[in-house]
mmCIF file of C-alpha atoms and ligand atoms in Angstrom:
data_model
loop_
_atom_site.group_PDB
_atom_site.id
_atom_site.type_symbol
_atom_site.label_atom_id
_atom_site.label_comp_id
_atom_site.label_asym_id
_atom_site.label_seq_id
_atom_site.Cartn_x
_atom_site.Cartn_y
_atom_site.Cartn_z
ATOM 1 C CA MET A 1 25.028 -21.971 25.358
ATOM 2 C CA SER A 2 23.531 -20.150 22.882
ATOM 3 C CA GLU A 3 20.107 -19.388 20.928
ATOM 4 C CA TYR A 4 19.345 -19.058 17.369
ATOM 5 C CA ARG A 5 16.339 -16.877 16.156
ATOM 6 C CA THR A 6 15.568 -16.036 12.252
ATOM 7 C CA GLY A 7 13.199 -12.842 11.373
ATOM 8 C CA GLN A 8 11.719 -11.734 7.496
ATOM 9 C CA GLY A 9 11.181 -8.143 6.255
ATOM 10 C CA TRP A 10 9.575 -6.798 3.450
ATOM 11 C CA ASP A 11 8.655 -3.714 1.507
ATOM 12 C CA VAL A 12 7.382 -1.954 -1.103
ATOM 13 C CA HIS A 13 8.380 1.976 -2.372
ATOM 14 C CA ARG A 14 6.645 3.865 -5.336
ATOM 15 C CA LEU A 15 8.897 4.037 -8.408
ATOM 16 C CA VAL A 16 8.852 8.100 -9.804
ATOM 17 C CA ALA A 17 11.230 10.182 -12.029
ATOM 18 C CA GLY A 18 13.079 12.739 -9.839
ATOM 19 C CA ARG A 19 13.657 10.108 -7.450
ATOM 20 C CA PRO A 20 17.943 8.704 -6.705
ATOM 21 C CA LEU A 21 17.303 4.252 -6.787
ATOM 22 C CA ILE A 22 19.499 3.816 -3.673
ATOM 23 C CA LEU A 23 19.298 -0.275 -2.533
ATOM 24 C CA GLY A 24 21.167 -1.099 0.537
ATOM 25 C CA GLY A 25 23.062 1.857 0.378
ATOM 26 C CA VAL A 26 23.903 1.814 -3.156
ATOM 27 C CA THR A 27 22.767 4.333 -6.110
ATOM 28 C CA ILE A 28 21.970 2.303 -9.145
ATOM 29 C CA PRO A 29 21.873 5.025 -11.938
ATOM 30 C CA SER A 30 18.100 4.790 -13.069
ATOM 31 C CA GLU A 31 15.817 6.784 -15.175
ATOM 32 C CA PHE A 32 13.295 6.592 -12.010
ATOM 33 C CA GLY A 33 13.931 5.928 -7.816
ATOM 34 C CA LEU A 34 11.952 4.451 -5.416
ATOM 35 C CA GLU A 35 9.925 7.497 -2.922
ATOM 36 C CA GLY A 36 9.248 7.184 0.537
ATOM 37 C CA HIS A 37 9.501 9.492 3.251
ATOM 38 C CA SER A 38 13.119 8.358 4.122
ATOM 39 C CA ASP A 39 15.492 7.929 1.400
ATOM 40 C CA ALA A 40 13.101 4.410 0.187
ATOM 41 C CA ASP A 41 15.759 1.704 0.198
ATOM 42 C CA VAL A 42 13.427 -0.594 -0.033
ATOM 43 C CA LEU A 43 15.840 -3.252 0.498
ATOM 44 C CA ALA A 44 17.538 -1.696 3.605
ATOM 45 C CA HIS A 45 14.015 -1.083 5.514
ATOM 46 C CA ALA A 46 12.879 -4.738 5.011
ATOM 47 C CA ILE A 47 16.406 -6.148 6.389
ATOM 48 C CA ILE A 48 15.400 -3.456 9.289
ATOM 49 C CA ASP A 49 12.423 -5.183 9.673
ATOM 50 C CA ALA A 50 13.830 -9.320 9.350
ATOM 51 C CA ILE A 51 16.281 -8.111 12.015
ATOM 52 C CA LEU A 52 13.408 -7.031 14.599
ATOM 53 C CA GLY A 53 11.306 -9.261 13.587
ATOM 54 C CA ALA A 54 13.703 -11.843 14.306
ATOM 55 C CA ALA A 55 14.283 -10.144 17.748
ATOM 56 C CA ALA A 56 10.784 -9.613 18.077
ATOM 57 C CA MET A 57 11.031 -6.095 18.534
ATOM 58 C CA GLY A 58 8.241 -4.191 16.762
ATOM 59 C CA ASP A 59 8.107 -3.015 13.325
ATOM 60 C CA ILE A 60 10.530 -0.362 11.642
ATOM 61 C CA GLY A 61 7.234 2.346 11.392
ATOM 62 C CA MET A 62 7.099 1.873 15.178
ATOM 63 C CA HIS A 63 11.026 2.837 15.923
ATOM 64 C CA PHE A 64 11.352 5.030 12.990
ATOM 65 C CA PRO A 65 7.980 6.855 12.165
ATOM 66 C CA ASP A 66 6.786 8.223 9.018
ATOM 67 C CA THR A 67 5.938 11.218 10.346
ATOM 68 C CA ASP A 68 9.442 11.996 12.311
ATOM 69 C CA PRO A 69 11.102 15.409 10.242
ATOM 70 C CA ARG A 70 13.963 13.576 11.848
ATOM 71 C CA TRP A 71 14.108 10.392 9.294
ATOM 72 C CA LYS A 72 13.038 12.791 6.286
ATOM 73 C CA ASP A 73 15.111 11.844 3.016
ATOM 74 C CA CYS A 74 17.062 10.307 5.967
ATOM 75 C CA ASP A 75 20.464 7.668 4.983
ATOM 76 C CA SER A 76 18.588 4.435 5.534
ATOM 77 C CA LEU A 77 22.002 2.610 6.679
ATOM 78 C CA MET A 78 21.865 4.716 9.690
ATOM 79 C CA LEU A 79 18.550 3.190 10.982
ATOM 80 C CA LEU A 80 20.079 -0.206 10.138
ATOM 81 C CA GLN A 81 22.939 0.515 12.115
ATOM 82 C CA GLN A 82 20.713 1.997 15.032
ATOM 83 C CA THR A 83 18.325 -1.320 14.800
ATOM 84 C CA GLN A 84 21.766 -2.704 14.278
ATOM 85 C CA ALA A 85 22.452 -1.560 17.758
ATOM 86 C CA MET A 86 18.818 -1.603 19.278
ATOM 87 C CA ALA A 87 19.438 -6.124 18.893
ATOM 88 C CA VAL A 88 22.643 -6.395 19.980
ATOM 89 C CA ALA A 89 21.744 -4.397 23.273
ATOM 90 C CA ARG A 90 19.631 -7.247 23.928
ATOM 91 C CA GLY A 91 22.688 -9.680 22.863
ATOM 92 C CA TYR A 92 21.935 -10.164 19.787
ATOM 93 C CA HIS A 93 24.420 -10.631 17.176
ATOM 94 C CA ILE A 94 23.285 -10.640 13.330
ATOM 95 C CA VAL A 95 24.614 -14.142 11.909
ATOM 96 C CA ASN A 96 23.104 -13.679 8.271
ATOM 97 C CA VAL A 97 21.366 -11.839 6.185
ATOM 98 C CA ASP A 98 20.051 -13.341 2.657
ATOM 99 C CA SER A 99 17.446 -11.198 0.808
ATOM 100 C CA THR A 100 15.494 -9.946 -2.315
ATOM 101 C CA VAL A 101 14.876 -6.939 -4.887
ATOM 102 C CA ILE A 102 12.452 -7.459 -7.001
ATOM 103 C CA LEU A 103 12.418 -4.921 -9.291
ATOM 104 C CA GLU A 104 11.534 -4.965 -13.286
ATOM 105 C CA ARG A 105 14.169 -2.526 -14.747
ATOM 106 C CA PRO A 106 17.525 -1.987 -14.439
ATOM 107 C CA LYS A 107 19.407 -4.825 -14.665
ATOM 108 C CA LEU A 108 21.134 -4.726 -11.138
ATOM 109 C CA LYS A 109 23.385 -7.797 -11.168
ATOM 110 C CA ASP A 110 26.458 -5.601 -12.039
ATOM 111 C CA HIS A 111 25.852 -3.969 -8.203
ATOM 112 C CA ARG A 112 25.635 -7.234 -6.314
ATOM 113 C CA GLU A 113 29.229 -6.743 -4.931
ATOM 114 C CA ALA A 114 28.647 -3.159 -3.959
ATOM 115 C CA ILE A 115 25.701 -3.701 -2.429
ATOM 116 C CA ARG A 116 27.081 -6.282 -0.629
ATOM 117 C CA GLN A 117 29.798 -4.718 0.863
ATOM 118 C CA ARG A 118 27.762 -1.570 1.998
ATOM 119 C CA LEU A 119 25.637 -3.547 3.443
ATOM 120 C CA ALA A 120 28.509 -6.236 5.524
ATOM 121 C CA ASP A 121 30.800 -2.944 6.205
ATOM 122 C CA THR A 122 27.739 -0.983 7.575
ATOM 123 C CA LEU A 123 26.497 -4.283 9.884
ATOM 124 C CA GLY A 124 30.513 -4.508 10.199
ATOM 125 C CA LEU A 125 29.484 -8.007 9.080
ATOM 126 C CA GLU A 126 32.301 -10.615 6.502
ATOM 127 C CA LEU A 127 30.870 -10.489 3.294
ATOM 128 C CA ASP A 128 29.890 -14.002 3.054
ATOM 129 C CA ARG A 129 26.655 -13.274 5.491
ATOM 130 C CA ILE A 130 25.744 -10.625 3.381
ATOM 131 C CA SER A 131 23.984 -12.169 0.705
ATOM 132 C CA VAL A 132 20.896 -9.791 -2.465
ATOM 133 C CA LYS A 133 19.492 -11.586 -4.481
ATOM 134 C CA PHE A 134 17.332 -10.179 -7.603
ATOM 135 C CA LYS A 135 14.434 -11.109 -9.537
ATOM 136 C CA THR A 136 12.014 -9.187 -12.096
ATOM 137 C CA ALA A 137 7.916 -9.672 -11.978
ATOM 138 C CA GLU A 138 7.777 -11.081 -15.251
ATOM 139 C CA LYS A 139 5.817 -8.203 -16.514
ATOM 140 C CA VAL A 140 2.579 -8.629 -13.944
ATOM 141 C CA GLY A 141 1.710 -6.557 -11.230
ATOM 142 C CA PRO A 142 2.661 -2.962 -10.150
ATOM 143 C CA VAL A 143 5.994 -4.073 -9.773
ATOM 144 C CA GLY A 144 5.899 -6.090 -13.500
ATOM 145 C CA GLU A 145 4.703 -2.819 -15.007
ATOM 146 C CA GLY A 146 7.385 -0.353 -12.854
ATOM 147 C CA ARG A 147 5.114 1.535 -11.008
ATOM 148 C CA SER A 148 6.927 0.160 -7.525
ATOM 149 C CA ALA A 149 9.811 -2.255 -6.626
ATOM 150 C CA GLU A 150 9.812 -4.440 -3.146
ATOM 151 C CA ALA A 151 12.502 -6.301 -1.966
ATOM 152 C CA GLN A 152 12.021 -9.387 0.854
ATOM 153 C CA ALA A 153 14.975 -10.406 4.029
ATOM 154 C CA VAL A 154 15.280 -13.453 6.274
ATOM 155 C CA VAL A 155 17.615 -12.023 9.139
ATOM 156 C CA SER A 156 19.228 -15.298 11.030
ATOM 157 C CA LEU A 157 20.415 -13.836 15.080
ATOM 158 C CA GLN A 158 22.267 -15.107 17.445
ATOM 159 C CA ARG A 159 22.403 -15.056 21.101
ATOM 160 C CA MET A 160 24.961 -16.250 23.172
ATOM 161 C CA GLY A 161 24.188 -16.516 26.902
ATOM 162 C CA SER A 162 21.152 -18.139 28.583
ATOM 163 C CA GLY A 163 17.785 -19.087 27.803
ATOM 164 C CA PRO A 164 14.988 -16.571 25.911
ATOM 165 C CA PHE A 165 15.248 -13.111 27.266
ATOM 166 C CA ARG A 166 12.380 -11.841 29.375
ATOM 167 C CA GLU A 167 11.262 -8.833 29.532
ATOM 168 C CA SER A 168 11.217 -6.802 31.645
HETATM 169 O O1 C5P B 1 13.601 -11.815 -12.818
HETATM 170 P P1 C5P B 1 14.518 -13.634 -13.467
HETATM 171 O O2 C5P B 1 14.241 -14.997 -12.491
HETATM 172 O O3 C5P B 1 14.040 -13.276 -15.712
HETATM 173 O O4 C5P B 1 15.372 -12.699 -13.440
HETATM 174 C C1 C5P B 1 16.385 -13.818 -14.334
HETATM 175 C C2 C5P B 1 17.853 -12.726 -13.231
HETATM 176 O O5 C5P B 1 18.625 -11.744 -13.233
HETATM 177 C C3 C5P B 1 18.134 -12.838 -11.868
HETATM 178 O O6 C5P B 1 18.482 -14.088 -11.500
HETATM 179 C C4 C5P B 1 19.097 -11.690 -11.336
HETATM 180 O O7 C5P B 1 20.798 -11.370 -11.301
HETATM 181 C C5 C5P B 1 19.043 -10.463 -12.823
HETATM 182 N N1 C5P B 1 18.261 -9.203 -12.306
HETATM 183 C C6 C5P B 1 18.481 -8.036 -12.494
HETATM 184 N N2 C5P B 1 18.327 -7.381 -11.942
HETATM 185 C C7 C5P B 1 16.655 -7.072 -11.912
HETATM 186 C C8 C5P B 1 16.430 -8.207 -12.062
HETATM 187 C C9 C5P B 1 16.867 -9.529 -12.267
HETATM 188 O O8 C5P B 1 19.982 -8.333 -12.239
HETATM 189 N N3 C5P B 1 16.338 -6.490 -11.896
HETATM 190 MG MG1 MG B 2 10.656 1.611 3.102
#
């Protein structure tokens, strides 16, 4: 018997000068980058929350608080791997990841395959289980005005074995 679970994640970071723009572990050439305690990889953070959501394991700030010096400027893909390991410890395996980055500029579509590959390698999944989409905000609101970037993710988890897991 196997059980399927779905989780949703969302994140936002400010865009500022003098910071790198890192999305799914890939550094994108850009005048502006994302501000945050870690490397501010908004896409990785949304995927982390989607995994945690599917497994009902809280949220990113609960496991990796932004007050903890360990996560200062850290590689968010490391946090993503740790999150996957927490889900695996409960018997959950990632079936697929779908995601959207909302950013006015630069254009990201030329980086899609690099981002998918980096995420697939990080999670140890086949490329066709990882989807990354891009949207502008049509110049409207903080994202549209180039002040921030957002990401959304949906993750499906499969758990092999008997019925729903009860927390002890
Ligand atoms: O937001 P909009 O619908 O105008 O985006 C059209 C297409 O532009 C998207 O489907 C995506 O492929 C691409 N895009 C991009 N980089 C962005 C935003 C959108 O490559 N920052
Ligand atoms: Mg974040």
